[in-house]
CSV table of C-alpha atoms in Angstrom, one decimal:
chain,number,residue,atom,x,y,z
L,160,MET,CA,0.0,0.0,0.0
L,161,ALA,CA,1.3,3.5,-0.9
L,162,VAL,CA,2.7,5.6,1.9
L,163,THR,CA,1.1,9.0,2.3
L,164,VAL,CA,2.8,12.4,3.0
L,165,LYS,CA,0.8,12.6,6.3
L,166,GLU,CA,2.2,9.2,7.5
L,167,CYS,CA,5.8,10.4,6.6
L,168,LEU,CA,5.4,13.7,8.4
L,169,GLU,CA,4.1,11.8,11.5
L,170,LEU,CA,7.3,9.7,11.4
L,171,GLN,CA,9.4,12.8,11.0
L,172,LEU,CA,7.9,14.5,14.1
L,173,LEU,CA,8.5,11.3,16.1
L,174,GLU,CA,12.1,11.2,15.0
L,175,VAL,CA,12.7,14.9,15.8
L,176,GLU,CA,11.1,14.4,19.2
L,177,THR,CA,13.4,11.4,19.9
L,178,LEU,CA,16.5,13.4,18.8
L,179,LEU,CA,15.6,16.3,21.0
L,180,THR,CA,15.4,13.8,23.9
L,181,MET,CA,18.8,12.3,23.0
L,182,PHE,CA,20.6,15.6,22.5
L,183,PRO,CA,19.0,17.9,25.1
L,184,LYS,CA,21.9,20.3,25.7
L,185,LYS,CA,21.7,23.9,24.3
L,186,GLY,CA,23.3,24.1,20.9
L,187,GLU,CA,23.3,20.4,20.1
L,188,ILE,CA,20.2,20.8,17.9
L,189,ASN,CA,19.2,24.1,16.2
L,190,LEU,CA,15.6,23.9,15.1
L,191,ASP,CA,13.5,26.9,14.0
L,192,GLU,CA,10.8,27.4,16.7
L,193,ASP,CA,7.9,27.3,14.1
L,194,ALA,CA,9.2,24.2,12.2
L,195,VAL,CA,7.4,21.6,14.3
L,196,PRO,CA,4.2,23.6,14.9
L,197,SER,CA,3.8,24.2,11.2
L,198,VAL,CA,3.9,20.4,10.5
L,199,GLN,CA,1.5,19.8,13.4
L,200,ARG,CA,-1.0,22.3,12.0
L,201,TYR,CA,-0.9,20.5,8.7
L,202,LEU,CA,-1.5,17.2,10.3
L,203,ARG,CA,-4.6,18.6,12.0
L,204,ASN,CA,-5.9,19.9,8.7
L,205,ALA,CA,-4.3,18.0,5.8
L,206,ASP,CA,-6.4,19.8,3.2
L,207,GLY,CA,-4.2,22.9,3.3
L,208,ALA,CA,-0.9,23.5,1.7
L,209,LEU,CA,2.1,21.4,2.6
L,210,PRO,CA,4.3,22.8,5.4
L,211,PRO,CA,7.9,23.8,4.8
L,212,GLN,CA,10.3,20.9,4.9
L,213,LEU,CA,11.7,20.3,8.4
L,214,GLU,CA,15.3,21.7,8.6
L,215,PHE,CA,17.7,21.7,11.5
L,216,SER,CA,21.4,21.4,12.3
L,217,MET,CA,23.1,19.2,14.8
L,218,ALA,CA,26.5,19.7,16.5
L,219,VAL,CA,28.7,16.6,16.3
L,220,TRP,CA,31.8,16.7,18.4
L,221,CYS,CA,34.7,14.6,17.2
L,222,ASN,CA,37.8,13.8,19.2
L,223,LYS,CA,41.1,14.9,17.7
L,224,ARG,CA,44.3,14.4,19.6
L,225,LYS,CA,42.8,15.0,23.0
L,226,ALA,CA,40.7,18.0,21.7
L,227,GLU,CA,37.2,18.1,20.4
L,228,VAL,CA,36.4,19.5,16.9
L,229,LYS,CA,32.9,20.5,16.0
L,230,VAL,CA,31.3,19.2,12.8
L,231,GLU,CA,27.9,20.6,12.0
L,232,LEU,CA,25.4,18.3,10.3
L,233,GLN,CA,22.8,20.2,8.4
L,234,VAL,CA,19.6,18.3,7.9
L,235,ARG,CA,16.6,18.8,5.5
L,236,LEU,CA,13.8,16.3,5.5
L,237,PRO,CA,11.8,16.0,2.2
L,238,HIS,CA,8.1,15.5,2.8
L,239,MET,CA,8.3,11.8,1.8
L,240,TYR,CA,11.2,11.1,4.2
L,241,PRO,CA,12.0,8.4,5.5
L,242,HIS,CA,10.8,6.7,2.3
L,243,VAL,CA,13.2,9.0,0.3
L,244,ALA,CA,16.7,10.0,1.4
L,245,PRO,CA,17.2,13.0,3.7
L,246,GLN,CA,19.3,15.9,2.4
L,247,LEU,CA,22.4,16.0,4.6
L,248,TYR,CA,25.5,18.2,4.6
L,249,ALA,CA,28.4,18.1,7.1
L,250,ARG,CA,30.6,21.2,7.4
L,251,SER,CA,33.4,22.3,9.8
L,252,ASN,CA,35.8,25.3,10.0
L,253,ALA,CA,38.5,22.7,10.6
L,254,LEU,CA,38.0,21.1,7.2
L,255,ARG,CA,39.3,22.3,3.9
L,256,ARG,CA,37.0,22.3,0.9
L,257,GLN,CA,38.4,19.1,-0.6
L,258,GLN,CA,38.2,17.2,2.7
L,259,GLN,CA,34.7,18.5,3.3
L,260,LEU,CA,33.6,17.2,-0.1
L,261,GLN,CA,35.1,13.8,0.6
L,262,LEU,CA,33.4,13.6,4.0
L,263,ASN,CA,30.0,14.4,2.4
L,264,THR,CA,30.6,11.9,-0.4
L,265,GLY,CA,31.2,9.2,2.2
L,266,LEU,CA,28.2,10.2,4.2
L,267,ALA,CA,25.9,10.1,1.1
L,268,SER,CA,27.2,6.7,0.2
L,269,HIS,CA,26.5,5.4,3.7
L,270,ILE,CA,23.0,6.8,3.8
L,271,GLY,CA,22.3,5.3,0.4
L,272,SER,CA,23.2,1.8,1.7
L,273,LEU,CA,20.6,1.9,4.4
L,274,ASP,CA,17.1,0.5,4.1
L,275,SER,CA,14.5,2.9,2.8
L,276,GLY,CA,11.6,3.7,5.1
L,277,GLU,CA,13.6,3.7,8.3
L,278,PRO,CA,14.6,6.9,10.2
L,279,CYS,CA,18.4,7.4,9.7
L,280,ILE,CA,19.4,10.8,11.2
L,281,TYR,CA,20.8,9.4,14.4
L,282,ASP,CA,22.7,6.9,12.2
L,283,ALA,CA,24.1,9.8,10.2
L,284,VAL,CA,25.2,11.6,13.3
L,285,GLN,CA,27.1,8.5,14.5
L,286,TRP,CA,28.7,8.0,11.1
L,287,VAL,CA,30.0,11.6,11.1
L,288,LYS,CA,31.3,11.2,14.6
L,289,ASP,CA,33.0,7.9,13.8
L,290,ASN,CA,34.4,8.8,10.4
L,291,SER,CA,35.4,12.5,10.5
L,292,LEU,CA,38.8,12.1,12.1
L,293,PRO,CA,40.7,11.0,9.0
L,294,TYR,CA,39.4,14.0,7.1
L,295,LEU,CA,40.2,16.4,9.9
L,296,GLU,CA,43.8,15.0,10.0
L,297,ASN,CA,44.2,15.2,6.3
L,298,SER,CA,42.9,18.8,6.3
L,299,LYS,CA,45.5,19.8,8.9
L,300,ILE,CA,48.3,18.2,6.8
L,301,SER,CA,47.1,19.9,3.7
L,302,SER,CA,46.8,23.3,5.4
L,303,GLU,CA,50.4,23.1,6.9
L,304,SER,CA,51.8,22.0,3.5
L,305,ALA,CA,50.1,24.9,1.7
L,306,SER,CA,51.2,27.5,4.2
L,307,LYS,CA,54.9,26.4,3.7
L,308,GLU,CA,54.7,26.5,-0.1
L,309,VAL,CA,52.6,29.6,-1.0
L,310,ILE,CA,51.1,32.7,0.4
L,311,VAL,CA,47.6,31.8,1.5
L,312,LYS,CA,45.0,33.7,-0.5
L,313,GLU,CA,41.3,34.0,0.2
L,314,MET,CA,38.4,34.8,-2.2
L,315,LEU,CA,35.6,37.1,-1.2
L,316,HIS,CA,32.4,36.0,-2.9
L,317,ARG,CA,29.5,38.4,-3.3
L,318,MET,CA,26.1,37.4,-4.5
L,319,TRP,CA,23.3,39.8,-5.6
L,320,ILE,CA,19.9,38.1,-5.4
L,321,TYR,CA,16.6,39.5,-6.8
L,322,SER,CA,13.1,38.5,-5.8
L,323,HIS,CA,9.7,39.8,-6.9
L,324,HIS,CA,9.0,40.6,-3.3
L,325,ILE,CA,10.0,39.9,0.3
L,326,TYR,CA,7.3,40.4,2.9
L,327,ARG,CA,6.8,37.4,5.2
L,328,GLN,CA,8.3,37.7,8.7
L,329,GLU,CA,9.3,34.0,8.9
L,330,LEU,CA,11.1,34.3,5.6
L,331,ARG,CA,13.0,37.4,6.7
L,332,LYS,CA,13.9,35.7,9.9
L,333,LYS,CA,15.3,32.7,8.0
L,334,ILE,CA,17.4,35.1,5.8
L,335,PHE,CA,18.9,37.0,8.8
L,336,ASP,CA,19.5,33.9,10.9
L,337,CYS,CA,21.2,32.1,8.0
L,338,ALA,CA,23.4,35.1,7.2
L,339,LYS,CA,24.5,35.4,10.8
L,340,LYS,CA,25.2,31.7,11.1
L,341,LEU,CA,27.4,31.7,8.0
L,342,ASN,CA,29.3,35.0,8.9
L,343,LEU,CA,27.9,36.8,5.9
L,344,THR,CA,27.6,40.6,5.6
L,345,GLY,CA,25.3,42.5,3.2
L,346,PHE,CA,21.6,43.4,3.4
L,347,CYS,CA,18.0,42.4,2.8
L,348,LEU,CA,15.7,45.0,1.1
L,349,THR,CA,12.2,44.2,2.3
L,350,GLY,CA,9.2,44.9,0.1
L,351,LYS,CA,8.6,44.9,-3.7
L,352,PRO,CA,11.0,44.3,-5.3
L,353,GLY,CA,13.1,42.4,-2.8
L,354,VAL,CA,16.9,42.4,-3.0
L,355,ILE,CA,19.5,40.4,-1.0
L,356,CYS,CA,23.3,40.9,-1.1
L,357,VAL,CA,25.6,38.5,0.8
L,358,GLU,CA,29.3,38.5,0.9
L,359,GLY,CA,31.9,36.3,2.6
L,360,LEU,CA,33.6,33.0,1.8
L,361,GLN,CA,32.3,31.3,-1.3
L,362,GLU,CA,31.2,28.1,0.3
L,363,ASN,CA,29.2,30.1,2.9
L,364,CYS,CA,27.5,32.2,0.2
L,365,GLU,CA,26.6,29.1,-1.8
L,366,GLU,CA,25.3,27.5,1.3
L,367,PHE,CA,23.2,30.5,2.1
L,368,TRP,CA,21.7,30.4,-1.5
L,369,ARG,CA,21.0,26.7,-1.1
L,370,ILE,CA,19.2,27.2,2.2
L,371,ILE,CA,17.0,30.1,1.3
L,372,ARG,CA,16.0,29.0,-2.2
L,373,TYR,CA,13.6,26.4,-1.0
L,374,PRO,CA,11.1,24.9,-3.5
L,375,ASN,CA,8.1,27.1,-2.8
L,376,TRP,CA,9.8,30.4,-3.2
L,377,LYS,CA,9.0,31.5,-6.7
L,378,HIS,CA,10.4,34.4,-8.7
L,379,ILE,CA,13.9,34.5,-7.1
L,380,SER,CA,17.2,34.5,-9.0
L,381,CYS,CA,20.9,35.3,-8.4
L,382,LYS,CA,21.5,38.1,-10.8
L,383,HIS,CA,25.2,38.7,-10.4
L,384,VAL,CA,28.2,37.2,-8.6
L,385,GLU,CA,31.5,39.0,-7.8
L,386,ASN,CA,34.8,37.3,-6.8
L,387,ILE,CA,37.7,39.3,-5.4
L,388,GLU,CA,40.9,37.6,-4.4
L,389,THR,CA,43.0,38.9,-1.5
L,390,GLU,CA,46.2,37.8,0.3
L,391,GLY,CA,44.7,38.9,3.6
L,392,SER,CA,41.4,38.3,5.3
L,393,VAL,CA,38.3,38.7,3.2
L,394,ASP,CA,37.0,40.9,6.1
L,395,ASN,CA,39.3,43.6,4.8
L,396,ILE,CA,37.6,44.0,1.5
L,397,ARG,CA,33.9,43.6,2.5
L,398,LEU,CA,31.6,46.4,1.4
L,399,PHE,CA,29.3,45.9,4.3
L,400,HIS,CA,30.2,45.5,8.0
L,401,ALA,CA,27.1,43.7,9.1
L,402,PHE,CA,24.0,42.2,7.6
L,403,GLU,CA,21.6,45.1,7.3
L,404,ASP,CA,17.8,45.3,7.3
L,405,LEU,CA,16.8,47.8,4.6
L,406,GLN,CA,13.3,49.3,4.7
L,407,PHE,CA,13.0,52.5,2.6
L,408,GLN,CA,10.0,54.8,2.1
L,409,ALA,CA,7.3,52.9,0.2
L,410,HIS,CA,4.4,53.9,-2.1
L,411,GLY,CA,1.5,52.1,-3.7
L,412,ASP,CA,-1.4,50.0,-2.7
L,413,TYR,CA,-1.6,49.1,1.0
L,414,GLY,CA,-4.5,46.8,0.4
L,415,LEU,CA,-4.9,43.2,1.4
L,416,ARG,CA,-1.9,42.1,-0.7
L,417,ASN,CA,0.4,44.6,1.0
L,418,ASP,CA,1.6,45.2,-2.5
L,419,TYR,CA,3.8,48.3,-2.2
L,420,HIS,CA,6.9,49.3,-4.0
L,421,MET,CA,10.2,50.4,-2.4
L,422,ASP,CA,11.6,53.9,-3.2
L,423,LEU,CA,14.3,52.8,-5.6
L,424,GLY,CA,15.9,56.2,-5.6
L,425,GLN,CA,16.8,55.7,-2.0
L,426,PHE,CA,18.0,52.3,-2.8
L,427,LEU,CA,20.3,53.7,-5.5
L,428,ASP,CA,21.7,56.2,-3.0
L,429,PHE,CA,22.4,53.3,-0.6
L,430,LEU,CA,24.3,51.4,-3.4
L,431,LYS,CA,26.3,54.5,-4.2
L,432,GLN,CA,27.4,54.8,-0.5
L,433,HIS,CA,28.7,51.2,-0.7
L,434,ARG,CA,30.4,51.7,-4.1
L,435,SER,CA,27.9,49.4,-5.9
L,436,GLU,CA,25.7,51.7,-8.0
L,437,HIS,CA,26.6,49.6,-11.1
L,438,ILE,CA,24.5,46.8,-9.7
L,439,PHE,CA,21.3,48.9,-10.1
L,440,GLN,CA,21.2,48.3,-13.9
L,441,ILE,CA,22.1,44.6,-13.5
L,442,LEU,CA,19.1,44.1,-11.1
L,443,PHE,CA,16.5,46.2,-12.8
L,444,GLY,CA,17.6,46.5,-16.4
L,445,VAL,CA,17.7,50.4,-16.3
L,446,LYS,CA,20.3,52.9,-15.4
L,447,GLY,CA,19.5,54.5,-12.1
L,448,LYS,CA,19.3,58.2,-11.5
L,449,LEU,CA,20.5,59.4,-8.2
L,450,SER,CA,18.0,61.5,-6.1
L,451,ASP,CA,18.9,65.2,-5.6
L,452,LYS,CA,20.4,66.1,-2.3
């Protein structure tokens, strides 16, 4: 007999509840406070729209030469999990990109070998805990070798993201929480149109883009990407010192759809202050005219 989405979501809630019991310490599991209630609301009334997929992260501590190294396991559960594989990604500041890729390849292979239909997040945590040490050691060797041979260079990655609109509070919260978690600076322009800029390490920017671009966010695109190489820290060449909340004067229809437009003249002024006025034409297809001062 075919398994239903409702049955899968019930299993997911049971697994999350079990994990919270097994990892009760603060910081061991990071789960959005509305994630579980949104699934519970759907289960009470399954005629409505599907809830957002359950997403959370788990801190996995691995022993390395009498010290503990944190590996973060990011988890997203498709609506039909556990009858389809979960989306898992392990990351750590102690891992270089190649070792991180190898670790995740091994994790995916392990999860793919398990029986479908059975919860596997705890199994994934244990696998990461038991198998991360060789990658952590290799990363240390690679890092020491590279520092002896060449000057270490870093790449600042900057993404300019356009959306038809950004209104919902839960979406804005997700954007700001994700940017903070990944040490990204930039801004989020709320309203219509919506614009997001993030800058930082490339892997962090790409992870931000992967997380926020969930399936039911329509009309969003990455319009432009900038890469700037530096021999020092990327912090020295950032255009923004924090992740800002932009809300300019609006005009338009304040009806039920809350369909109002941002003052793009003020936005252009803001871009100019951050040496980015050239982005205006890339985002909107027209050359901006600065407002009179």
